[in-house]
Coordinates of C-alpha atoms and ligand atoms in Angstrom, one line a residue:
M1 CA 129.6 277.3 243.9
T2 CA 129.8 280.7 244.4
V3 CA 131.9 281.6 241.9
K4 CA 131.0 284.0 239.2
V5 CA 132.9 285.5 236.0
L6 CA 131.4 289.0 235.2
R7 CA 132.6 289.5 231.5
G8 CA 133.1 293.0 229.6
R9 CA 135.2 295.5 228.9
V10 CA 136.5 296.5 232.2
L11 CA 138.2 299.4 233.5
T12 CA 139.7 300.3 236.9
F13 CA 142.3 303.4 238.0
V14 CA 145.4 302.7 239.7
E15 CA 146.4 306.4 239.8
E16 CA 145.1 309.8 239.9
P17 CA 145.2 310.8 236.1
Q18 CA 147.7 313.5 235.4
G19 CA 146.6 314.0 232.3
R20 CA 143.9 314.1 229.4
D21 CA 145.9 310.7 228.0
D22 CA 147.3 309.5 231.0
T23 CA 147.3 306.1 230.2
G24 CA 149.3 304.7 233.0
S25 CA 146.4 305.6 235.4
Y26 CA 144.2 303.1 234.7
R27 CA 144.2 299.6 233.3
Y28 CA 141.7 298.5 230.4
I29 CA 141.0 295.4 229.1
E30 CA 138.8 294.9 226.4
D31 CA 137.5 291.3 226.4
G32 CA 138.1 291.3 230.5
A33 CA 136.6 289.1 233.3
V34 CA 136.3 289.7 237.1
V35 CA 136.2 286.9 238.8
I36 CA 134.0 286.8 242.2
D37 CA 134.1 284.6 245.1
A38 CA 132.4 284.8 248.3
G39 CA 132.0 288.4 247.6
K40 CA 135.4 289.3 247.1
I41 CA 137.0 289.8 243.6
V42 CA 139.7 287.0 243.1
M43 CA 140.6 287.6 239.6
V44 CA 140.6 290.6 237.3
G45 CA 142.6 289.8 233.7
A46 CA 141.5 288.8 230.1
F47 CA 138.6 286.5 229.9
N48 CA 139.6 282.7 229.3
A49 CA 136.9 280.7 228.3
K50 CA 138.1 277.3 229.3
A51 CA 139.1 278.6 232.5
A52 CA 135.8 280.2 232.8
E53 CA 133.9 276.9 232.1
P54 CA 133.2 275.3 235.6
Y55 CA 131.6 278.5 236.6
E56 CA 128.7 280.9 236.0
V57 CA 129.3 283.8 233.2
I58 CA 127.5 286.7 233.4
D59 CA 128.2 288.7 230.0
H60 CA 128.1 292.2 230.0
R61 CA 129.4 292.9 226.7
P62 CA 129.7 295.5 225.1
N63 CA 129.3 297.4 228.6
L64 CA 132.1 299.0 230.7
I65 CA 132.5 297.2 234.0
M66 CA 133.9 299.2 236.8
A67 CA 134.4 299.5 240.7
G68 CA 130.5 300.7 242.2
F69 CA 130.5 304.1 242.7
I70 CA 131.2 306.1 245.6
D71 CA 129.3 309.3 247.5
P72 CA 130.9 310.7 250.2
H73 CA 128.3 313.0 251.1
I74 CA 124.9 312.7 251.2
H75 CA 121.9 313.3 253.6
F76 CA 119.2 310.3 253.9
P77 CA 116.3 312.0 255.6
Q78 CA 116.2 314.5 252.6
M79 CA 114.8 312.2 249.7
Q80 CA 111.8 314.2 249.8
V81 CA 113.4 317.6 249.9
I82 CA 115.2 317.5 246.2
G83 CA 113.9 320.2 244.1
A84 CA 112.7 322.2 247.0
Y85 CA 112.3 326.0 245.6
A86 CA 114.3 328.3 247.8
G87 CA 117.0 331.8 247.5
A88 CA 119.8 330.6 249.2
L89 CA 121.1 328.0 251.9
L90 CA 119.8 329.3 255.1
E91 CA 116.2 329.9 253.8
W92 CA 116.4 326.3 252.1
L93 CA 117.5 324.7 255.2
N94 CA 114.8 326.3 257.7
T95 CA 111.9 326.4 255.5
Y96 CA 112.4 322.3 254.0
T97 CA 115.0 320.4 255.1
F98 CA 114.5 321.5 259.0
V99 CA 110.7 320.8 258.7
E100 CA 111.1 317.3 256.6
E101 CA 113.9 315.8 258.7
Q102 CA 111.7 316.3 262.0
K103 CA 109.5 313.0 260.5
F104 CA 112.4 310.5 261.2
G105 CA 111.7 310.5 264.9
D106 CA 109.0 308.2 263.5
I107 CA 110.9 304.7 263.1
D108 CA 108.2 303.4 260.6
H109 CA 108.7 306.7 258.0
A110 CA 112.6 306.3 258.3
T111 CA 112.3 302.6 257.6
R112 CA 110.1 303.2 254.7
I113 CA 112.6 306.1 253.5
A114 CA 115.9 303.7 254.4
S115 CA 114.5 301.4 251.7
R116 CA 114.0 303.6 249.2
F117 CA 117.2 305.5 249.6
F118 CA 119.4 302.3 249.2
D119 CA 117.1 301.1 246.6
E120 CA 117.9 304.8 244.3
L121 CA 121.8 304.5 245.7
I122 CA 121.7 300.8 243.6
R123 CA 119.8 302.1 240.7
H124 CA 122.6 304.8 240.0
G125 CA 125.3 302.7 240.7
T126 CA 126.1 304.0 244.1
T127 CA 127.6 301.2 246.4
T128 CA 129.2 303.2 249.4
A129 CA 128.2 306.5 250.7
A130 CA 128.9 308.7 253.7
A131 CA 125.6 309.9 254.8
Y132 CA 123.8 312.0 257.2
C133 CA 121.2 310.8 259.2
S134 CA 119.0 313.4 261.1
V135 CA 119.4 314.1 264.5
H136 CA 117.2 311.1 265.9
P137 CA 119.0 307.8 266.6
Q138 CA 116.1 305.8 265.3
S139 CA 117.3 307.5 262.0
V140 CA 120.6 305.7 262.2
D141 CA 118.6 302.3 263.4
A142 CA 116.7 302.6 259.9
F143 CA 119.8 303.6 257.6
F144 CA 122.4 300.8 259.0
G145 CA 119.3 298.4 259.4
E146 CA 118.7 298.7 255.6
A147 CA 122.4 298.9 254.5
E148 CA 122.9 295.6 256.1
K149 CA 120.5 293.9 254.7
R150 CA 121.9 294.7 251.5
D151 CA 125.3 294.2 252.8
M152 CA 126.6 297.7 251.7
L153 CA 129.7 299.5 253.0
M154 CA 128.4 302.6 254.6
V155 CA 129.3 306.0 256.7
A156 CA 126.8 307.2 258.4
G157 CA 126.2 308.7 261.6
K158 CA 123.5 311.0 263.5
V159 CA 123.6 314.6 263.1
M160 CA 124.8 316.6 266.3
M161 CA 122.7 319.6 266.4
D162 CA 121.7 321.9 269.8
R163 CA 120.8 325.1 268.5
N164 CA 119.4 327.2 265.6
A165 CA 116.9 325.0 264.2
P166 CA 113.5 323.9 265.4
P167 CA 113.2 322.1 269.2
A168 CA 112.0 318.9 267.6
L169 CA 115.6 318.6 265.8
L170 CA 117.4 319.7 268.9
D171 CA 119.4 317.3 270.9
T172 CA 122.1 318.6 273.5
P173 CA 125.5 318.4 274.3
Q174 CA 125.0 315.3 276.8
S175 CA 122.4 313.6 274.9
G176 CA 124.4 314.4 271.4
Y177 CA 127.5 312.7 273.1
D178 CA 125.4 309.6 274.5
D179 CA 123.6 308.8 271.2
T180 CA 126.3 309.2 269.2
K181 CA 128.4 307.0 271.5
A182 CA 125.4 304.6 271.9
G183 CA 125.3 304.3 267.7
I184 CA 129.0 303.5 267.7
A185 CA 128.7 301.0 269.8
K186 CA 125.7 299.5 268.1
W187 CA 127.0 300.1 264.6
H188 CA 130.3 300.6 264.1
G189 CA 132.1 297.5 262.9
R190 CA 129.1 295.6 262.4
G191 CA 129.2 293.8 259.1
R192 CA 130.2 296.8 256.9
A193 CA 128.9 299.8 258.5
H194 CA 131.0 302.6 259.9
Y195 CA 130.1 305.1 262.3
A196 CA 130.6 308.8 261.4
I197 CA 131.2 311.2 263.9
T198 CA 128.4 314.0 262.6
P199 CA 128.3 317.6 264.3
R200 CA 125.6 319.1 261.3
F201 CA 128.0 322.4 261.1
A202 CA 129.0 325.3 263.4
I203 CA 125.8 327.0 263.2
T204 CA 123.7 324.4 264.8
S205 CA 126.1 323.4 267.4
T206 CA 127.2 325.3 270.7
H207 CA 130.5 325.4 272.1
E208 CA 129.6 322.6 274.6
Q209 CA 128.5 320.6 271.7
M210 CA 131.6 321.1 269.7
A211 CA 133.8 320.1 272.6
M212 CA 131.4 316.6 273.0
A213 CA 132.5 316.2 269.0
E214 CA 135.9 316.8 270.1
A215 CA 135.8 314.6 273.1
L216 CA 134.2 311.8 270.4
A217 CA 136.9 312.2 268.4
K218 CA 139.5 311.8 270.8
E219 CA 138.2 308.8 272.1
F220 CA 137.4 307.0 268.5
P221 CA 140.1 308.4 266.4
D222 CA 139.8 305.7 264.0
L223 CA 136.5 307.4 263.2
H224 CA 135.4 309.5 259.9
I225 CA 134.3 312.7 261.0
Q226 CA 131.8 314.7 258.8
T227 CA 130.5 318.1 258.8
H228 CA 129.8 321.4 256.6
V229 CA 132.1 324.4 256.0
S230 CA 132.0 327.5 253.6
E231 CA 129.1 326.9 251.8
N232 CA 127.7 330.3 251.6
L233 CA 128.4 333.8 252.2
A234 CA 125.6 334.4 254.8
E235 CA 126.2 331.1 256.5
I236 CA 130.2 332.0 256.9
A237 CA 129.2 335.6 258.4
F238 CA 126.6 333.5 260.9
A239 CA 129.0 331.0 261.7
N240 CA 132.1 333.5 262.6
E241 CA 129.7 335.8 264.6
L242 CA 128.6 332.7 266.3
Y243 CA 132.0 331.8 267.3
P244 CA 133.7 335.2 267.2
N245 CA 137.2 334.5 268.5
Y246 CA 138.0 331.4 266.3
G247 CA 139.8 333.5 263.2
D248 CA 137.5 331.8 260.6
Y249 CA 135.3 328.9 259.7
V250 CA 137.7 326.0 259.5
G251 CA 139.1 327.9 262.5
I252 CA 136.6 326.7 264.6
Y253 CA 136.7 322.8 263.6
E254 CA 140.7 323.3 264.1
K255 CA 140.4 324.5 267.4
F256 CA 138.0 321.9 268.3
H257 CA 140.5 319.3 267.0
L258 CA 138.0 318.1 264.5
L259 CA 140.5 318.1 261.3
G260 CA 142.1 315.2 259.8
P261 CA 142.5 312.4 257.5
K262 CA 139.1 311.2 258.2
T263 CA 137.2 314.3 258.1
L264 CA 135.1 315.1 255.4
L265 CA 134.1 318.7 255.0
G266 CA 131.2 319.5 252.9
H267 CA 131.5 322.5 250.1
C268 CA 134.3 324.3 251.3
I269 CA 133.7 326.9 248.4
H270 CA 134.9 330.3 249.8
L271 CA 138.1 329.4 251.6
S272 CA 140.3 332.0 252.6
H273 CA 144.2 331.1 251.7
R274 CA 144.7 330.1 255.7
E275 CA 142.1 327.6 256.0
T276 CA 143.3 325.8 252.3
E277 CA 146.6 325.6 254.2
V278 CA 145.0 324.4 257.4
L279 CA 143.0 321.7 255.2
A280 CA 146.1 321.0 253.3
E281 CA 148.2 320.6 256.7
T282 CA 145.7 318.2 258.2
R283 CA 144.9 316.0 255.3
S284 CA 141.4 316.7 255.7
V285 CA 138.8 316.4 252.7
A286 CA 137.0 318.9 250.9
V287 CA 134.2 317.5 249.4
F288 CA 132.9 319.1 246.1
C289 CA 129.1 319.1 245.6
P290 CA 128.3 320.4 242.2
T291 CA 124.5 320.1 241.7
S292 CA 123.7 321.2 244.9
N293 CA 126.1 324.3 245.0
L294 CA 124.5 325.1 241.6
F295 CA 121.0 324.4 242.9
I296 CA 121.2 326.1 246.1
G297 CA 123.4 329.0 244.3
S298 CA 125.9 328.7 247.0
G299 CA 129.0 329.0 244.7
L300 CA 131.6 327.9 242.2
F301 CA 134.4 325.2 244.0
D302 CA 137.7 326.4 243.3
Y303 CA 139.0 323.1 242.4
D304 CA 142.5 324.1 240.9
R305 CA 143.2 326.3 244.1
Q306 CA 142.4 323.4 246.8
H307 CA 144.5 320.6 244.4
M308 CA 147.5 323.3 243.6
H309 CA 147.5 323.9 247.4
G310 CA 147.8 319.8 248.4
V311 CA 144.2 319.6 249.8
R312 CA 142.7 316.4 249.2
I313 CA 139.1 316.5 247.0
A314 CA 136.2 314.3 246.6
T315 CA 133.2 314.8 244.9
A316 CA 129.6 313.9 246.4
T317 CA 125.7 314.4 245.3
D318 CA 124.8 316.0 248.6
V319 CA 121.1 314.8 248.0
G320 CA 119.1 316.7 249.0
G321 CA 120.7 320.1 248.2
G322 CA 121.8 318.0 245.5
S323 CA 119.4 317.4 242.6
S324 CA 120.7 313.9 241.7
Y325 CA 121.9 310.7 243.1
S326 CA 124.0 310.2 239.5
M327 CA 127.7 310.3 240.2
L328 CA 127.6 310.6 236.6
R329 CA 125.4 313.8 236.7
T330 CA 127.4 314.9 239.7
M331 CA 130.6 315.1 237.6
D332 CA 129.0 316.4 234.7
E333 CA 127.9 319.5 236.6
G334 CA 131.6 319.3 238.3
Y335 CA 132.8 319.9 235.0
K336 CA 130.6 323.0 234.1
V337 CA 131.4 324.3 237.4
M338 CA 134.8 323.9 236.4
Q339 CA 134.4 325.2 233.0
L340 CA 132.9 328.9 234.3
R341 CA 136.3 328.9 236.3
G342 CA 138.5 328.3 233.3
Q343 CA 139.2 324.8 234.8
R344 CA 139.8 321.4 233.0
L345 CA 138.5 318.0 234.4
T346 CA 139.2 315.4 231.9
P347 CA 137.2 312.3 231.9
L348 CA 139.8 310.1 233.1
R349 CA 139.7 312.3 236.1
S350 CA 135.8 312.0 236.4
F351 CA 135.9 308.8 236.9
F352 CA 138.7 308.2 238.7
H353 CA 136.6 310.7 241.3
M354 CA 133.7 308.6 241.5
T355 CA 135.6 305.6 242.1
L356 CA 139.2 305.6 243.4
G357 CA 139.5 308.8 244.2
N358 CA 136.6 309.0 246.6
A359 CA 137.6 305.5 248.1
R360 CA 140.9 307.6 248.9
A361 CA 139.4 310.3 249.9
M362 CA 137.4 308.0 252.8
S363 CA 140.6 305.9 253.4
L364 CA 138.4 303.2 251.9
D365 CA 140.9 302.1 249.2
H366 CA 142.1 299.1 250.4
R367 CA 138.6 297.4 250.4
I368 CA 136.9 299.5 247.2
G369 CA 137.5 301.9 244.4
T370 CA 139.2 299.3 242.2
L371 CA 139.0 296.1 240.8
A372 CA 141.6 294.0 241.7
A373 CA 142.3 290.7 243.7
G374 CA 141.6 290.9 247.1
M375 CA 139.0 293.7 246.7
E376 CA 135.3 293.8 247.8
A377 CA 133.3 293.1 245.0
D378 CA 131.3 296.5 244.4
V379 CA 130.8 296.7 240.9
V380 CA 128.9 299.0 238.6
V381 CA 128.0 298.3 234.6
L382 CA 127.7 301.1 232.5
D383 CA 126.2 301.3 229.3
A384 CA 126.7 304.5 226.9
R385 CA 124.1 303.3 224.7
A386 CA 121.5 303.6 227.2
T387 CA 119.2 306.1 225.8
P388 CA 118.3 306.5 222.1
Q389 CA 120.5 309.5 221.8
M390 CA 123.4 308.0 223.5
A391 CA 123.4 305.1 221.2
L392 CA 123.3 307.3 218.1
R393 CA 126.0 309.4 219.6
M394 CA 127.9 306.3 220.1
E395 CA 128.0 305.7 216.4
T396 CA 130.6 308.8 216.4
V397 CA 132.7 307.6 219.4
A398 CA 135.7 306.3 218.9
T399 CA 138.1 306.2 222.1
L400 CA 137.1 305.0 225.5
E401 CA 137.8 308.7 226.6
Q402 CA 135.0 309.9 224.4
E403 CA 132.6 307.1 225.6
L404 CA 133.1 308.3 229.4
F405 CA 132.7 311.9 228.5
L406 CA 129.3 310.7 226.9
L407 CA 128.4 308.6 230.0
Q408 CA 129.2 311.7 232.2
T409 CA 127.5 314.2 229.9
C410 CA 124.5 312.5 229.0
G411 CA 124.1 309.5 231.4
D412 CA 122.0 309.2 234.7
D413 CA 120.6 305.7 236.2
R414 CA 119.3 304.6 232.7
A415 CA 123.1 303.9 231.9
V416 CA 123.8 301.9 235.2
A417 CA 123.5 298.3 233.4
E418 CA 123.7 296.7 236.7
T419 CA 125.1 297.1 240.5
Y420 CA 126.7 294.4 242.1
V421 CA 127.2 294.4 246.1
M422 CA 129.6 292.0 247.0
G423 CA 129.3 290.3 244.2
K424 CA 125.5 289.9 244.2
A425 CA 123.7 292.0 241.4
M426 CA 121.2 294.4 243.3
K427 CA 119.8 296.6 240.3
S428 CA 117.9 293.6 238.1
G429 CA 116.4 292.8 241.1
L430 CA 114.6 296.1 242.1
V431 CA 111.0 296.5 241.4
Ligands
GUN1 N1 124.6 322.7 256.0 C1 124.2 322.3 257.1 N2 123.2 321.5 256.8 C2 123.2 321.5 255.8 C3 122.5 320.6 254.7 O1 121.7 320.1 255.0 N3 122.7 320.5 253.5 C4 123.7 321.5 252.7 N4 123.3 321.7 251.6 N5 124.3 322.0 253.8 C5 124.0 322.1 254.9
ZN2 ZN1 125.6 318.4 253.2

């Protein structure tokens, strides 16, 4: 008997919330059931004791059951960089990150960190991520190998980088192309793995390498592309200096035909009007990484401006520039970034982003991001009373909206009671 029934307060989004009280944007069932068979959700509805009788019932009441969190921008080789003390992006990259990433040429190191990486994702309720590996193909093998063991839906690729980094961290236009192609052949479509073409950013790729990334994108039009853009003022100036005839930073990726609906662009903080329009026209995704942007001091993402212009927005941790694996902590910091810009982020919109919003941004909403029949059974269970102070505060919480906001404001991995991957309880199994 493989059928299991998760019982609890079920919350799932059906649309992007338009206002604070947009009750049409979600479905909420106070005593709900998520029925899972062979890794897929087969039914979501009111709990029915009689119907559930033949099956294993896992009672998560009074906790909330939601679709697993999705993190669309994270760096797997940066686990041991979190909290590195630096003034700004380029110093942070050169002093810590490019030193640390060199270790991932060693498959044993990469394998050990991969295991710890997926432990952290599960601990924090994240069931899917778009990840950057290091330049080394073996880091991709370690990453997808570990994801496969846990049957987790992951998007990842080796970074292509052939300049402006230590020699041990450089490929060449040809080897970057060959290694990416081999990675695609080996991993893309194997189980739940999706390979992403990953030119790290314009500063670490020559024109020749960008042309190779373009060739790969042309050969494999269904693949995700991930890179960074417009994070920091010195970075923007350097990128424009390296590519003087491209108009602006977004123009570099545009001219190499790297923009489109499956392109995830980390940061997008200091975009010009033209750049914003290009992202909207190409349906590219701007990935808001609040803990990173605050920690590295990169700037305040202009959510409302991007949203108003029709740019697709995702929200992500950007570990290890980001300081937490938690999507709850991420949205809490995102809320504060928006506060400082005089913008409002409603609790409903926050939780939409962590689930369906990020699934849509990654073009994976037909498989994950919601709880509904036919979806893959990646699920998070949230406990808003996880700590003494949260339990005390919950005594005065009267609405679902207030509970979500408390989870976001005070929650972290302690508020994740369980994480299911393809219907399998994963967090409780961690040591
Ligand atoms: N730009 C290029 N590489 C990186 C990285 O690893 N982290 C961040 N935050 N920005 C980048
Ligand atoms: Zn990043």
